[in-house]
Structure formats: C-alpha cells, structure tokens
CSV table of C-alpha atoms and ligand atoms in Angstrom, one decimal:
chain,number,residue,atom,x,y,z
A,1,MET,CA,76.5,76.2,70.9
A,2,LYS,CA,80.1,77.0,69.8
A,3,ALA,CA,83.0,75.4,71.7
A,4,ILE,CA,86.7,75.0,71.2
A,5,ILE,CA,87.4,71.3,70.5
A,6,VAL,CA,90.8,69.6,70.8
A,7,ARG,CA,90.9,66.3,68.8
A,8,ALA,CA,94.7,65.6,69.0
A,9,PHE,CA,97.4,66.9,71.4
A,10,GLY,CA,99.7,69.4,69.7
A,11,PRO,CA,100.4,73.1,68.8
A,12,PRO,CA,97.7,75.8,69.3
A,13,GLU,CA,96.3,75.0,65.9
A,14,VAL,CA,94.8,71.7,67.2
A,15,MET,CA,92.1,74.0,68.8
A,16,THR,CA,89.2,74.6,66.5
A,17,LEU,CA,85.9,76.4,67.1
A,18,GLU,CA,83.1,74.1,66.3
A,19,ASP,CA,79.3,73.6,66.7
A,20,ALA,CA,78.7,71.3,69.7
A,21,PRO,CA,75.6,70.1,71.5
A,22,ALA,CA,74.8,72.2,74.6
A,23,PRO,CA,75.7,70.0,77.6
A,24,ALA,CA,72.9,69.0,80.1
A,25,PRO,CA,73.5,69.2,83.9
A,26,GLY,CA,73.3,66.1,86.0
A,27,PRO,CA,71.5,66.1,89.4
A,28,THR,CA,74.4,67.7,91.3
A,29,GLN,CA,75.5,70.0,88.4
A,30,VAL,CA,74.6,73.4,86.9
A,31,LEU,CA,74.6,74.7,83.4
A,32,VAL,CA,76.3,78.1,83.0
A,33,ARG,CA,76.0,80.5,80.1
A,34,VAL,CA,79.6,81.6,79.7
A,35,LYS,CA,80.4,85.3,79.5
A,36,ALA,CA,84.2,85.1,80.0
A,37,VAL,CA,86.9,82.4,80.2
A,38,GLY,CA,90.3,82.8,82.0
A,39,VAL,CA,93.2,81.4,80.1
A,40,ASN,CA,95.8,79.6,82.3
A,41,PRO,CA,99.3,78.4,81.3
A,42,VAL,CA,98.5,74.8,82.3
A,43,GLU,CA,95.9,74.7,79.5
A,44,THR,CA,98.7,75.1,77.0
A,45,TYR,CA,100.8,72.2,78.6
A,46,VAL,CA,97.7,69.9,78.6
A,47,ARG,CA,96.9,70.8,74.9
A,48,ALA,CA,100.5,70.2,73.9
A,49,GLY,CA,100.3,66.7,75.4
A,50,THR,CA,103.4,67.3,77.6
A,51,TYR,CA,101.5,67.5,80.9
A,52,ALA,CA,101.3,64.5,83.3
A,53,ARG,CA,97.5,64.7,83.3
A,54,LYS,CA,95.9,64.2,80.0
A,55,PRO,CA,92.1,64.4,79.3
A,56,ASN,CA,90.4,61.9,77.0
A,57,LEU,CA,90.2,63.2,73.4
A,58,PRO,CA,88.3,65.0,72.1
A,59,TYR,CA,87.9,67.6,74.9
A,60,THR,CA,87.1,71.3,75.5
A,61,PRO,CA,89.9,73.1,77.5
A,62,GLY,CA,89.4,75.4,80.4
A,63,SER,CA,88.4,75.5,84.1
A,64,ASP,CA,87.9,79.1,84.9
A,65,LEU,CA,84.7,80.8,83.7
A,66,ALA,CA,82.3,83.5,84.8
A,67,GLY,CA,78.7,83.7,83.6
A,68,VAL,CA,75.1,83.2,84.5
A,69,VAL,CA,73.4,80.1,85.8
A,70,GLU,CA,71.0,78.8,83.2
A,71,ALA,CA,69.7,75.5,84.7
A,72,VAL,CA,70.4,73.6,87.9
A,73,GLY,CA,70.2,69.8,88.6
A,74,ALA,CA,67.5,68.3,90.9
A,75,GLN,CA,69.7,68.0,93.9
A,76,VAL,CA,71.3,71.4,93.7
A,77,THR,CA,70.5,73.9,96.5
A,78,GLY,CA,71.7,77.5,96.9
A,79,LEU,CA,72.0,78.2,93.2
A,80,ARG,CA,69.2,79.4,90.9
A,81,PRO,CA,68.9,80.3,87.2
A,82,GLY,CA,70.0,83.9,86.8
A,83,ASP,CA,72.7,83.8,89.4
A,84,ARG,CA,76.1,85.4,88.5
A,85,VAL,CA,78.9,82.9,89.2
A,86,TYR,CA,82.6,82.1,88.7
A,87,SER,CA,84.1,78.7,88.6
A,88,HIS,CA,87.3,77.0,89.7
A,89,GLY,CA,86.6,74.0,87.5
A,90,THR,CA,84.1,72.6,85.0
A,91,VAL,CA,82.9,69.2,83.8
A,92,SER,CA,82.5,70.0,80.1
A,93,GLY,CA,85.2,72.6,79.6
A,94,ALA,CA,85.2,76.4,79.9
A,95,TYR,CA,86.2,77.4,76.3
A,96,ALA,CA,82.6,77.3,75.1
A,97,GLU,CA,79.4,79.4,75.1
A,98,ALA,CA,77.9,77.2,77.8
A,99,ALA,CA,79.5,74.8,80.3
A,100,VAL,CA,78.4,72.2,82.9
A,101,CYS,CA,80.0,72.5,86.3
A,102,GLU,CA,79.5,70.6,89.6
A,103,ALA,CA,77.6,72.9,91.9
A,104,SER,CA,80.6,72.8,94.2
A,105,GLN,CA,82.8,74.2,91.5
A,106,VAL,CA,80.9,77.5,91.2
A,107,HIS,CA,80.8,80.5,93.6
A,108,PRO,CA,78.7,83.7,93.7
A,109,LEU,CA,80.2,86.6,91.7
A,110,PRO,CA,79.7,89.9,93.6
A,111,ALA,CA,78.0,92.6,91.7
A,112,ARG,CA,81.1,94.8,91.6
A,113,VAL,CA,83.2,92.2,89.9
A,114,THR,CA,82.8,92.0,86.1
A,115,PHE,CA,82.5,88.7,84.2
A,116,GLN,CA,85.9,89.3,82.7
A,117,GLN,CA,87.4,89.8,86.2
A,118,GLY,CA,85.3,86.8,87.5
A,119,SER,CA,87.0,84.5,85.0
A,120,ALA,CA,90.4,85.5,86.4
A,121,ILE,CA,89.6,84.3,89.9
A,122,GLY,CA,89.2,80.5,90.0
A,123,THR,CA,92.8,79.1,89.4
A,124,PRO,CA,94.9,82.3,90.0
A,125,TYR,CA,93.3,83.4,93.3
A,126,GLY,CA,92.7,79.8,94.4
A,127,THR,CA,96.4,79.0,93.8
A,128,ALA,CA,97.7,82.2,95.4
A,129,TRP,CA,95.5,81.7,98.5
A,130,ARG,CA,96.3,78.0,98.9
A,131,ALA,CA,100.0,78.6,98.4
A,132,LEU,CA,100.3,81.6,100.8
A,133,PHE,CA,98.0,80.6,103.6
A,134,LEU,CA,97.1,76.9,103.5
A,135,LYS,CA,100.5,75.6,102.5
A,136,ALA,CA,103.2,78.2,103.4
A,137,GLY,CA,101.5,79.5,106.5
A,138,ALA,CA,102.0,83.2,105.6
A,139,ARG,CA,101.5,85.5,108.6
A,140,ALA,CA,101.0,89.2,109.1
A,141,GLY,CA,104.4,90.9,109.7
A,142,GLU,CA,106.3,88.5,107.5
A,143,THR,CA,108.0,89.6,104.2
A,144,VAL,CA,107.1,87.7,101.0
A,145,LEU,CA,108.8,87.9,97.6
A,146,VAL,CA,106.3,87.2,94.9
A,147,HIS,CA,108.7,86.0,92.2
A,148,GLY,CA,106.6,86.6,89.1
A,149,ALA,CA,104.0,89.1,90.4
A,150,SER,CA,102.8,90.6,87.1
A,151,GLY,CA,100.7,87.6,85.9
A,152,GLY,CA,97.4,86.0,87.0
A,153,VAL,CA,98.7,84.2,90.2
A,154,GLY,CA,101.2,86.9,91.0
A,155,THR,CA,98.8,89.9,91.0
A,156,ALA,CA,96.4,87.9,93.1
A,157,ALA,CA,99.1,87.0,95.6
A,158,VAL,CA,100.3,90.6,95.9
A,159,GLN,CA,96.7,91.8,96.6
A,160,MET,CA,96.0,89.2,99.3
A,161,ALA,CA,99.4,89.2,100.9
A,162,ARG,CA,99.2,93.0,101.3
A,163,ALA,CA,95.7,92.8,102.7
A,164,ALA,CA,96.8,90.2,105.2
A,165,GLY,CA,99.5,92.5,106.6
A,166,LEU,CA,102.6,91.1,105.0
A,167,ARG,CA,105.4,93.2,103.5
A,168,VAL,CA,105.3,92.5,99.8
A,169,ILE,CA,108.2,92.6,97.3
A,170,GLY,CA,107.0,91.7,93.8
A,171,THR,CA,108.9,91.1,90.6
A,172,ALA,CA,108.1,91.6,86.9
A,173,GLY,CA,110.1,91.6,83.7
A,174,SER,CA,108.9,94.7,82.0
A,175,GLU,CA,108.4,98.4,83.0
A,176,LYS,CA,104.6,98.0,82.5
A,177,GLY,CA,104.6,94.9,84.7
A,178,LEU,CA,106.6,96.6,87.4
A,179,ALA,CA,104.1,99.5,87.5
A,180,LEU,CA,101.3,97.0,87.7
A,181,VAL,CA,102.9,95.2,90.6
A,182,ARG,CA,103.2,98.4,92.6
A,183,GLU,CA,99.6,99.3,91.7
A,184,GLN,CA,98.4,96.0,93.2
A,185,GLY,CA,99.9,96.9,96.5
A,186,ALA,CA,103.5,95.7,96.5
A,187,HIS,CA,105.8,97.8,98.7
A,188,GLU,CA,108.7,97.2,96.3
A,189,ALA,CA,108.9,96.0,92.7
A,190,LEU,CA,112.1,94.4,91.3
A,191,ASN,CA,112.9,93.3,87.7
A,192,HIS,CA,113.5,89.6,87.5
A,193,ARG,CA,115.4,90.0,84.2
A,194,ASP,CA,118.0,92.2,85.9
A,195,PRO,CA,120.4,90.2,88.2
A,196,GLU,CA,121.3,93.4,90.0
A,197,SER,CA,117.8,94.1,90.9
A,198,LEU,CA,117.2,91.0,93.0
A,199,ALA,CA,120.4,91.8,95.0
A,200,ARG,CA,118.4,94.7,96.5
A,201,VAL,CA,116.3,92.2,98.5
A,202,GLY,CA,119.2,92.3,101.0
A,203,SER,CA,119.1,96.0,101.6
A,204,LEU,CA,115.3,96.1,101.4
A,205,THR,CA,115.1,93.6,104.3
A,206,GLY,CA,117.9,95.1,106.4
A,207,GLY,CA,120.1,92.2,105.5
A,208,ARG,CA,117.6,89.7,107.0
A,209,GLY,CA,116.1,88.2,103.8
A,210,VAL,CA,112.5,87.3,103.1
A,211,ASP,CA,110.4,84.9,105.1
A,212,LEU,CA,108.7,83.5,102.1
A,213,VAL,CA,109.3,83.3,98.3
A,214,LEU,CA,106.3,82.5,96.1
A,215,GLU,CA,108.0,81.2,93.0
A,216,MET,CA,106.5,81.2,89.5
A,217,LEU,CA,109.5,79.9,87.6
A,218,ALA,CA,111.5,77.6,89.9
A,219,ASN,CA,113.7,76.1,87.2
A,220,VAL,CA,115.3,79.5,86.7
A,221,ASN,CA,115.2,80.9,90.2
A,222,LEU,CA,115.2,78.2,92.9
A,223,ASP,CA,118.9,78.2,93.8
A,224,ARG,CA,119.0,82.0,93.9
A,225,ASP,CA,115.7,82.1,96.0
A,226,LEU,CA,117.6,80.1,98.7
A,227,ASP,CA,120.1,83.0,99.0
A,228,LEU,CA,117.3,85.5,99.5
A,229,LEU,CA,115.7,83.6,102.5
A,230,ALA,CA,115.8,84.7,106.1
A,231,LEU,CA,116.4,82.1,108.9
A,232,ASN,CA,113.4,79.6,108.9
A,233,GLY,CA,112.4,80.9,105.4
A,234,ARG,CA,110.3,79.0,103.0
A,235,VAL,CA,110.2,78.8,99.2
A,236,MET,CA,106.8,77.8,97.8
A,237,VAL,CA,107.1,76.5,94.2
A,238,VAL,CA,104.0,77.4,92.3
A,239,GLY,CA,105.4,77.4,88.7
A,240,ASN,CA,108.2,75.3,87.1
A,241,ARG,CA,109.1,74.6,83.5
A,242,GLY,CA,112.2,72.4,83.7
A,243,ARG,CA,115.1,71.1,85.9
A,244,VAL,CA,117.4,73.1,88.1
A,245,GLU,CA,120.5,72.5,90.1
A,246,ILE,CA,120.5,73.8,93.7
A,247,ASP,CA,122.9,73.7,96.6
A,248,PRO,CA,121.1,72.0,99.5
A,249,ARG,CA,123.5,73.4,102.0
A,250,LYS,CA,121.6,76.7,101.6
A,251,ILE,CA,118.5,75.0,102.9
A,252,MET,CA,120.3,73.4,105.8
A,253,SER,CA,122.1,76.6,106.9
A,254,LYS,CA,118.9,78.6,107.3
A,255,ASP,CA,116.6,75.8,108.7
A,256,ALA,CA,114.7,76.6,105.5
A,257,ALA,CA,112.1,74.6,103.6
A,258,VAL,CA,111.3,74.2,99.9
A,259,LEU,CA,107.6,73.4,99.4
A,260,GLY,CA,105.4,72.9,96.4
A,261,LEU,CA,101.8,72.4,95.4
A,262,THR,CA,99.6,71.5,92.5
A,263,MET,CA,96.0,72.6,92.5
A,264,PHE,CA,95.0,69.1,91.3
A,265,ASN,CA,95.6,67.9,94.8
A,266,THR,CA,93.2,70.5,96.4
A,267,THR,CA,90.6,68.7,98.5
A,268,ALA,CA,86.9,69.6,98.5
A,269,GLU,CA,87.2,71.0,102.0
A,270,GLU,CA,90.2,73.2,100.9
A,271,TYR,CA,88.2,74.5,98.0
A,272,ARG,CA,85.3,75.5,100.3
A,273,THR,CA,87.8,77.2,102.7
A,274,ILE,CA,89.6,79.0,99.8
A,275,HIS,CA,86.5,80.4,98.1
A,276,ALA,CA,84.9,81.4,101.4
A,277,ALA,CA,88.0,83.3,102.2
A,278,LEU,CA,88.1,85.1,98.9
A,279,ALA,CA,84.5,86.3,99.1
A,280,PRO,CA,84.9,89.3,101.4
A,281,GLY,CA,87.8,90.7,99.5
A,282,LEU,CA,86.0,90.3,96.2
A,283,GLU,CA,82.9,92.0,97.8
A,284,ASN,CA,84.8,95.0,99.3
A,285,GLY,CA,87.4,95.5,96.5
A,286,THR,CA,90.5,94.4,98.4
A,287,LEU,CA,90.7,91.7,95.7
A,288,THR,CA,90.3,93.1,92.3
A,289,PRO,CA,91.3,90.8,89.4
A,290,VAL,CA,93.4,92.5,86.7
A,291,VAL,CA,92.3,91.7,83.1
A,292,GLY,CA,95.1,92.7,80.8
A,293,ARG,CA,93.8,91.4,77.5
A,294,GLU,CA,90.4,90.3,76.0
A,295,LEU,CA,90.1,88.1,72.9
A,296,PRO,CA,87.2,86.5,71.2
A,297,LEU,CA,86.8,82.7,72.0
A,298,ALA,CA,87.6,82.1,68.3
A,299,ASP,CA,91.1,83.4,69.0
A,300,ALA,CA,91.9,80.8,71.6
A,301,ARG,CA,95.0,79.8,69.6
A,302,GLN,CA,96.4,83.4,69.9
A,303,ALA,CA,95.6,83.4,73.6
A,304,HIS,CA,97.7,80.2,74.1
A,305,VAL,CA,100.7,81.8,72.4
A,306,ALA,CA,100.3,85.0,74.3
A,307,VAL,CA,100.0,83.4,77.8
A,308,LEU,CA,103.5,81.9,77.4
A,309,GLU,CA,105.1,85.1,76.2
A,310,PRO,CA,107.1,87.5,78.5
A,311,GLY,CA,105.5,90.8,79.5
A,312,ALA,CA,102.6,89.4,81.5
A,313,TYR,CA,100.0,92.0,82.6
A,314,GLY,CA,97.3,90.3,84.7
A,315,LYS,CA,95.0,87.9,83.0
A,316,ILE,CA,94.2,87.0,79.4
A,317,VAL,CA,90.5,86.4,78.9
A,318,LEU,CA,88.4,84.8,76.1
A,319,ILE,CA,84.9,86.2,75.3
A,320,PRO,CA,82.4,83.7,73.8
B,1,LIG,P1,101.1,84.2,83.8
B,1,LIG,O1,99.9,85.0,84.1
B,1,LIG,O2,101.5,83.8,82.5
B,1,LIG,O3,102.3,84.9,84.5
B,1,LIG,C1,103.6,84.4,84.4
B,1,LIG,C2,104.5,85.1,85.5
B,1,LIG,O4,105.8,84.6,85.5
B,1,LIG,C3,104.6,86.6,85.1
B,1,LIG,O5,104.6,87.4,86.3
B,1,LIG,C4,106.0,86.7,84.5
B,1,LIG,O6,106.6,87.9,84.5
B,1,LIG,C5,106.7,85.7,85.4
B,1,LIG,N1,108.0,85.4,85.0
B,1,LIG,C6,108.5,85.3,83.7
B,1,LIG,N2,109.9,85.0,83.8
B,1,LIG,C7,110.2,85.0,85.1
B,1,LIG,C8,111.4,84.8,85.8
B,1,LIG,N3,112.6,84.6,85.2
B,1,LIG,N4,111.4,84.8,87.1
B,1,LIG,C9,110.2,85.0,87.8
B,1,LIG,N5,109.0,85.2,87.2
B,1,LIG,C10,109.0,85.2,85.9
B,1,LIG,O7,100.9,82.8,84.6
B,1,LIG,P2,100.2,82.5,86.0
B,1,LIG,O8,98.8,82.0,85.8
B,1,LIG,O9,100.5,83.6,86.9
B,1,LIG,O10,101.0,81.2,86.5
B,1,LIG,C11,102.4,81.4,86.9
B,1,LIG,C12,103.1,80.0,86.9
B,1,LIG,O11,102.5,79.2,87.9
B,1,LIG,C13,102.9,79.2,85.5
B,1,LIG,O12,104.0,78.5,85.3
B,1,LIG,C14,101.7,78.3,85.8
B,1,LIG,O13,101.7,77.1,85.0
B,1,LIG,C15,102.0,78.0,87.3
B,1,LIG,N6,100.8,77.6,88.0
B,1,LIG,C16,100.8,76.5,88.8
B,1,LIG,C17,99.8,76.1,89.6
B,1,LIG,C18,99.9,74.9,90.4
B,1,LIG,O14,98.9,74.2,90.7
B,1,LIG,N7,101.1,74.6,90.9
B,1,LIG,C19,98.6,76.9,89.5
B,1,LIG,C20,98.5,78.0,88.7
B,1,LIG,C21,99.7,78.4,88.0
B,1,LIG,P3,106.9,88.8,83.2
B,1,LIG,O15,106.1,88.3,82.1
B,1,LIG,O16,106.6,90.2,83.6
B,1,LIG,O17,108.4,88.6,82.9
C-alpha cells in the first residue's frame, strides 16, 4: 500500500508518499481500507517536532479516517468486514491506503454521512463535544461564543451547541467563513479580525455577556474573552499557539473560570460517551460535517500548509 512516512521532524517536505507493507490487525484491532483522512492542526505541530508528544520515527501521521473494515482481530465483536466506519485514532497512522485501529477507536458511519464527512468527525466533533458538555458543562439556555467557528472544531461546536438549545455566537476571519458559521446554525456571526466586531457581544447579550467562550486561539484572545464573560462565565481553551498576558482580576470579579483540555487526556469511558452522543445527530443530520477542501493523499504537504492558513472553511480532507 501507499502511505505517508515521516523519517525526521521538520517542515512539510519531511512527509513522503512511499510503498509500505499493509499492517496486520492484532486480536483487539481492525484493518480499515481508508477512503478519506481528516487533517488536524496538531499533526503539523507533531511533524514539526515542536509538540510535547513525539512519536517514534519513522511514523505515519493522522488519527481521523473514514473507510471500510477489511479484517477484524479474533477478539473483536460488533464489527465485520464491509462495515463503514470512522475513527478517532489509529495504531498505524491514518495518512495511508489502509490503517490498523483498536476496535474501540472506530465507530459506525451512518449511511447519510460520506467518507469525506466521516473523516471530519473523530478529533473535531470529539473535541467540541468533550469541551462543551463534558468539561464546560454547557446547558440549554446559555449563550456560547465559539471563538473560531469556521474550522473543523468550530463548525462542529456550532452545530451541537445549537442543537442542544444554546444561543450561539460564532466568529470567523473571512466573509466566506462568516457565511459558513451562520449556515451551521449560529444565531450571530462576528469577525475576529475586526476589534469593533467583538464589541457587539455586549449589545447582543443585553449587556450581560456570554456564559461560555470556546476558544480556538487563546494566546491572542484570552484576556479579551474575560471581558466578554457574564457572571459565573467560563472560558474553555481548546486551541493555543503561544503565551499571553491576562488580568486575573477579570476572573475574580466575575466568579469566572478558565478551563482547558487536551484530547490526549480523554479516557476510554469518555470516548464511549462522546461517540455514543454523536451518533443520533450524525444519523438524523443535526450534525453534518463540513468538508471545505479535498486533496489527494500525495498532497499531504500542501494540506499541512493550508490547515495553518487563515480563511478556514470546515475541514481539509486527504483522499488515498
Ligand atoms: P482549523 O480547522 O484550522 O480552524 C482554525 C480556526 O481558528 C478557524 O475558525 C479560524 O478562523 C480560527 N481563528 C484564526 N484566527 C483566529 C483568531 N484571531 N481568533 C479566533 N479564532 C481564530 O482548526 P481546528 O481543527 O478547528 O482546531 C482549532 C484549534 O484547536 C487549533 O489550534 C487546534 O490545534 C486546536 N485543537 C486542540 C485540541 C485539543 O485537544 N485541545 C483538539 C482539536 C483542536 P479563520 O480562518 O476564519 O480566521
């Protein structure tokens, strides 16, 4: 099979498409024929060698795939060859024509969800659900600011927060992104590149502020987020790319909380809860992943450049 192989950490050029032996599933694992791969920003940090967690070299990147089960290990129940699935993780790497996953890492892909959309579920929808409901305790009737709502995690968060009865304000940095955020169900869309735009949060909430901020770029926005909170508000840090100075008095004065999460800490039980919770929305269309761009697997380098550029529009997907 063909697979992207990384032999040294560095720029996108360290990724090469090579012939590799097809991996064999162990007793608790499945072999999946990969139809589409979701590209996540974290895969660029890992490839660059700047991320706290580094895989042993050489490795094949990627955790989020959608495809068809080809073989199952002797101890696997509930999955059969021919099943359509998506993954939230892999054992052998998703940027490949075939991948081995633990059976617990794959979930049924409803018929109405394409493989491309399926590859946009694992990390983005898992992160959005864990952040909103397991960690930040989002409740119907609350107002959430999804700060960075045009990308993979943000579009997922807007869809599920709206479906759960929250009032949703989403931000994007381009006109196309703002239109996308509204289409996903946001009641209001604001431009995070325009300082005046965020000031509207006050009038949009009757001066009260938002109960929750889901933050995709904390190093830029955290101090300002604290200004936008209502009493007892929470900021959930999902994305961060550097250091930031904040005034802690803003946290004190509102009995507020700054929370954070990384999906690497997700427990097996949380994963079961998250993907069980996503299933009905994927089946009935409440949750519909947005695929903004498809590239061949051979163009993984280009995908790693594009995923860090401004102007996000849903998910970037690689097709083996
Ligand atoms: P993505 O698809 O590339 O989207 C990036 C988002 O950030 C876009 O909506 C983009 O909007 C927005 N953004 C850019 N500049 C911004 C600003 N100044 N203020 C607010 N938002 C801004 O990435 P993703 O997959 O959604 O992930 C988002 C972030 O969360 C990334 O940093 C990623 O590494 C992180 N993440 C963390 C975890 C975790 O475990 N903690 C899990 C998944 C993702 P425009 O392009 O429209 O400007």
